[in-house]
One Martini backbone bead per residue (centre of mass of N, CA, C, O) as a GRO file, in nm:
protein
  123
    1GLN     BB    1  -0.620  -1.836  -2.990
    2VAL     BB    2  -0.510  -1.691  -2.672
    3GLN     BB    3  -0.590  -1.710  -2.322
    4LEU     BB    4  -0.465  -1.536  -2.030
    5VAL     BB    5  -0.518  -1.593  -1.670
    6GLU     BB    6  -0.455  -1.439  -1.376
    7SER     BB    7  -0.390  -1.554  -1.034
    8GLY     BB    8  -0.308  -1.493  -0.671
    9GLY     BB    9  -0.272  -1.227  -0.594
   10GLY     BB   10  -0.123  -0.995  -0.343
   11SER     BB   11  -0.084  -0.938   0.010
   12VAL     BB   12   0.227  -0.964   0.194
   13GLN     BB   13   0.457  -1.063   0.400
   14SER     BB   14   0.755  -1.101   0.478
   15GLY     BB   15   0.804  -1.452   0.403
   16GLY     BB   16   0.585  -1.524   0.236
   17SER     BB   17   0.313  -1.668   0.032
   18LEU     BB   18   0.248  -1.748  -0.321
   19ARG     BB   19   0.006  -1.851  -0.582
   20LEU     BB   20   0.024  -1.859  -0.921
   21THR     BB   21  -0.224  -1.850  -1.188
   22CYS     BB   22  -0.246  -1.976  -1.529
   23ALA     BB   23  -0.511  -1.964  -1.752
   24SER     BB   24  -0.603  -2.144  -2.024
   25SER     BB   25  -0.823  -2.168  -2.299
   26GLY     BB   26  -0.629  -2.409  -2.358
   27SER     BB   27  -0.406  -2.614  -2.439
   28ILE     BB   28  -0.062  -2.640  -2.334
   29GLY     BB   29   0.053  -2.828  -2.565
   30ARG     BB   30   0.110  -2.581  -2.772
   31PHE     BB   31   0.347  -2.502  -2.590
   32SER     BB   32   0.694  -2.441  -2.588
   33ASP     BB   33   0.657  -2.188  -2.391
   34MET     BB   34   0.670  -2.082  -2.044
   35GLY     BB   35   0.584  -1.792  -1.822
   36TRP     BB   36   0.723  -1.550  -1.591
   37TYR     BB   37   0.671  -1.203  -1.534
   38ARG     BB   38   0.795  -0.869  -1.437
   39GLN     BB   39   0.669  -0.532  -1.330
   40THR     BB   40   0.768  -0.200  -1.285
   41PRO     BB   41   0.756   0.118  -1.275
   42GLY     BB   42   0.973   0.218  -1.541
   43ASN     BB   43   1.027  -0.079  -1.622
   44GLN     BB   44   1.121  -0.363  -1.733
   45ARG     BB   45   1.040  -0.660  -1.834
   46GLU     BB   46   1.101  -0.955  -1.643
   47LEU     BB   47   1.233  -1.246  -1.583
   48VAL     BB   48   1.157  -1.528  -1.375
   49ALA     BB   49   1.019  -1.784  -1.536
   50THR     BB   50   1.066  -2.099  -1.715
   51ILE     BB   51   0.898  -2.345  -1.938
   52THR     BB   52   0.899  -2.624  -2.114
   53ASP     BB   53   0.755  -2.893  -2.271
   54GLY     BB   54   1.002  -3.070  -2.136
   55GLY     BB   55   1.066  -2.920  -1.834
   56THR     BB   56   1.250  -2.686  -1.862
   57THR     BB   57   1.411  -2.463  -1.642
   58ASN     BB   58   1.409  -2.100  -1.558
   59TYR     BB   59   1.590  -1.859  -1.352
   60THR     BB   60   1.627  -1.600  -1.183
   61TYR     BB   61   1.850  -1.538  -0.944
   62ASP     BB   62   1.657  -1.390  -0.729
   63VAL     BB   63   1.453  -1.671  -0.719
   64ARG     BB   64   1.634  -1.884  -0.652
   65GLY     BB   65   1.486  -2.120  -0.425
   66ARG     BB   66   1.180  -1.977  -0.406
   67PHE     BB   67   1.082  -2.047  -0.691
   68THR     BB   68   0.815  -2.230  -0.880
   69ILE     BB   69   0.767  -2.382  -1.186
   70SER     BB   70   0.462  -2.498  -1.357
   71ALA     BB   71   0.281  -2.755  -1.549
   72ASP     BB   72  -0.073  -2.832  -1.614
   73SER     BB   73  -0.233  -3.034  -1.840
   74ALA     BB   74  -0.506  -3.096  -1.693
   75LYS     BB   75  -0.563  -2.768  -1.627
   76ASN     BB   76  -0.423  -2.555  -1.802
   77THR     BB   77  -0.161  -2.455  -1.626
   78ILE     BB   78   0.044  -2.195  -1.479
   79GLU     BB   79   0.278  -2.201  -1.219
   80LEU     BB   80   0.369  -1.993  -0.916
   81GLN     BB   81   0.575  -2.052  -0.655
   82MET     BB   82   0.603  -1.831  -0.367
   83ASN     BB   83   0.872  -1.794  -0.150
   84SER     BB   84   1.018  -1.588   0.055
   85LEU     BB   85   0.922  -1.305   0.041
   86LYS     BB   86   1.004  -0.984  -0.092
   87PRO     BB   87   0.982  -0.654  -0.151
   88GLU     BB   88   1.133  -0.687  -0.439
   89ASP     BB   89   0.881  -0.863  -0.558
   90THR     BB   90   0.728  -0.627  -0.624
   91ALA     BB   91   0.467  -0.668  -0.874
   92VAL     BB   92   0.374  -0.736  -1.194
   93TYR     BB   93   0.243  -1.041  -1.307
   94TYR     BB   94   0.317  -1.237  -1.605
   95CYS     BB   95   0.192  -1.433  -1.847
   96ASN     BB   96   0.352  -1.675  -2.076
   97ALA     BB   97   0.324  -1.779  -2.431
   98VAL     BB   98   0.439  -2.015  -2.685
   99VAL     BB   99   0.380  -2.055  -3.041
  100THR     BB  100   0.473  -2.307  -3.277
  101THR     BB  101   0.465  -2.320  -3.646
  102ASN     BB  102   0.484  -2.561  -3.906
  103LYS     BB  103   0.500  -2.491  -4.279
  104GLY     BB  104   0.728  -2.632  -4.391
  105TRP     BB  105   0.933  -2.358  -4.463
  106GLN     BB  106   0.749  -2.242  -4.249
  107ARG     BB  107   0.748  -2.017  -3.955
  108TYR     BB  108   0.563  -1.971  -3.655
  109ARG     BB  109   0.516  -1.703  -3.404
  110ASN     BB  110   0.342  -1.692  -3.088
  111GLU     BB  111   0.257  -1.446  -2.840
  112TYR     BB  112   0.141  -1.450  -2.497
  113TRP     BB  113  -0.062  -1.252  -2.261
  114GLY     BB  114  -0.150  -1.142  -1.976
  115GLN     BB  115  -0.282  -0.891  -1.752
  116GLY     BB  116  -0.209  -0.937  -1.467
  117THR     BB  117  -0.068  -0.950  -1.123
  118GLN     BB  118  -0.057  -0.837  -0.804
  119VAL     BB  119   0.242  -0.802  -0.600
  120THR     BB  120   0.270  -0.753  -0.239
  121VAL     BB  121   0.547  -0.673  -0.020
  122ALA     BB  122   0.597  -0.616   0.296
  123SER     BB  123   0.834  -0.471   0.521
   0.00000   0.00000   0.00000
């Protein structure tokens, strides 16, 4: 079992910055993929950024150049640095991690989510 806890959300002015932290209950070395997603009321949860255990990153076009995802194995955290924030970035941000386990011919996949942290960017 894995527990993910987000922190760092808050309210900022347009153009401001926030750094979100996702703390894992255990080593992040077990995760094949890690990421941040966001969701607004009535909408689907959308991908913001992902990072693999190999360090490959992926960003949604809307945040490219403004957000940076990273994983700290020493602290067992997944970080999202958000700069040049815009009102349209306002959402609940969720941490995500995937664990894959191979047992001979069988493969298991487990996905975990944090409880979410609110980010509000004032117009």
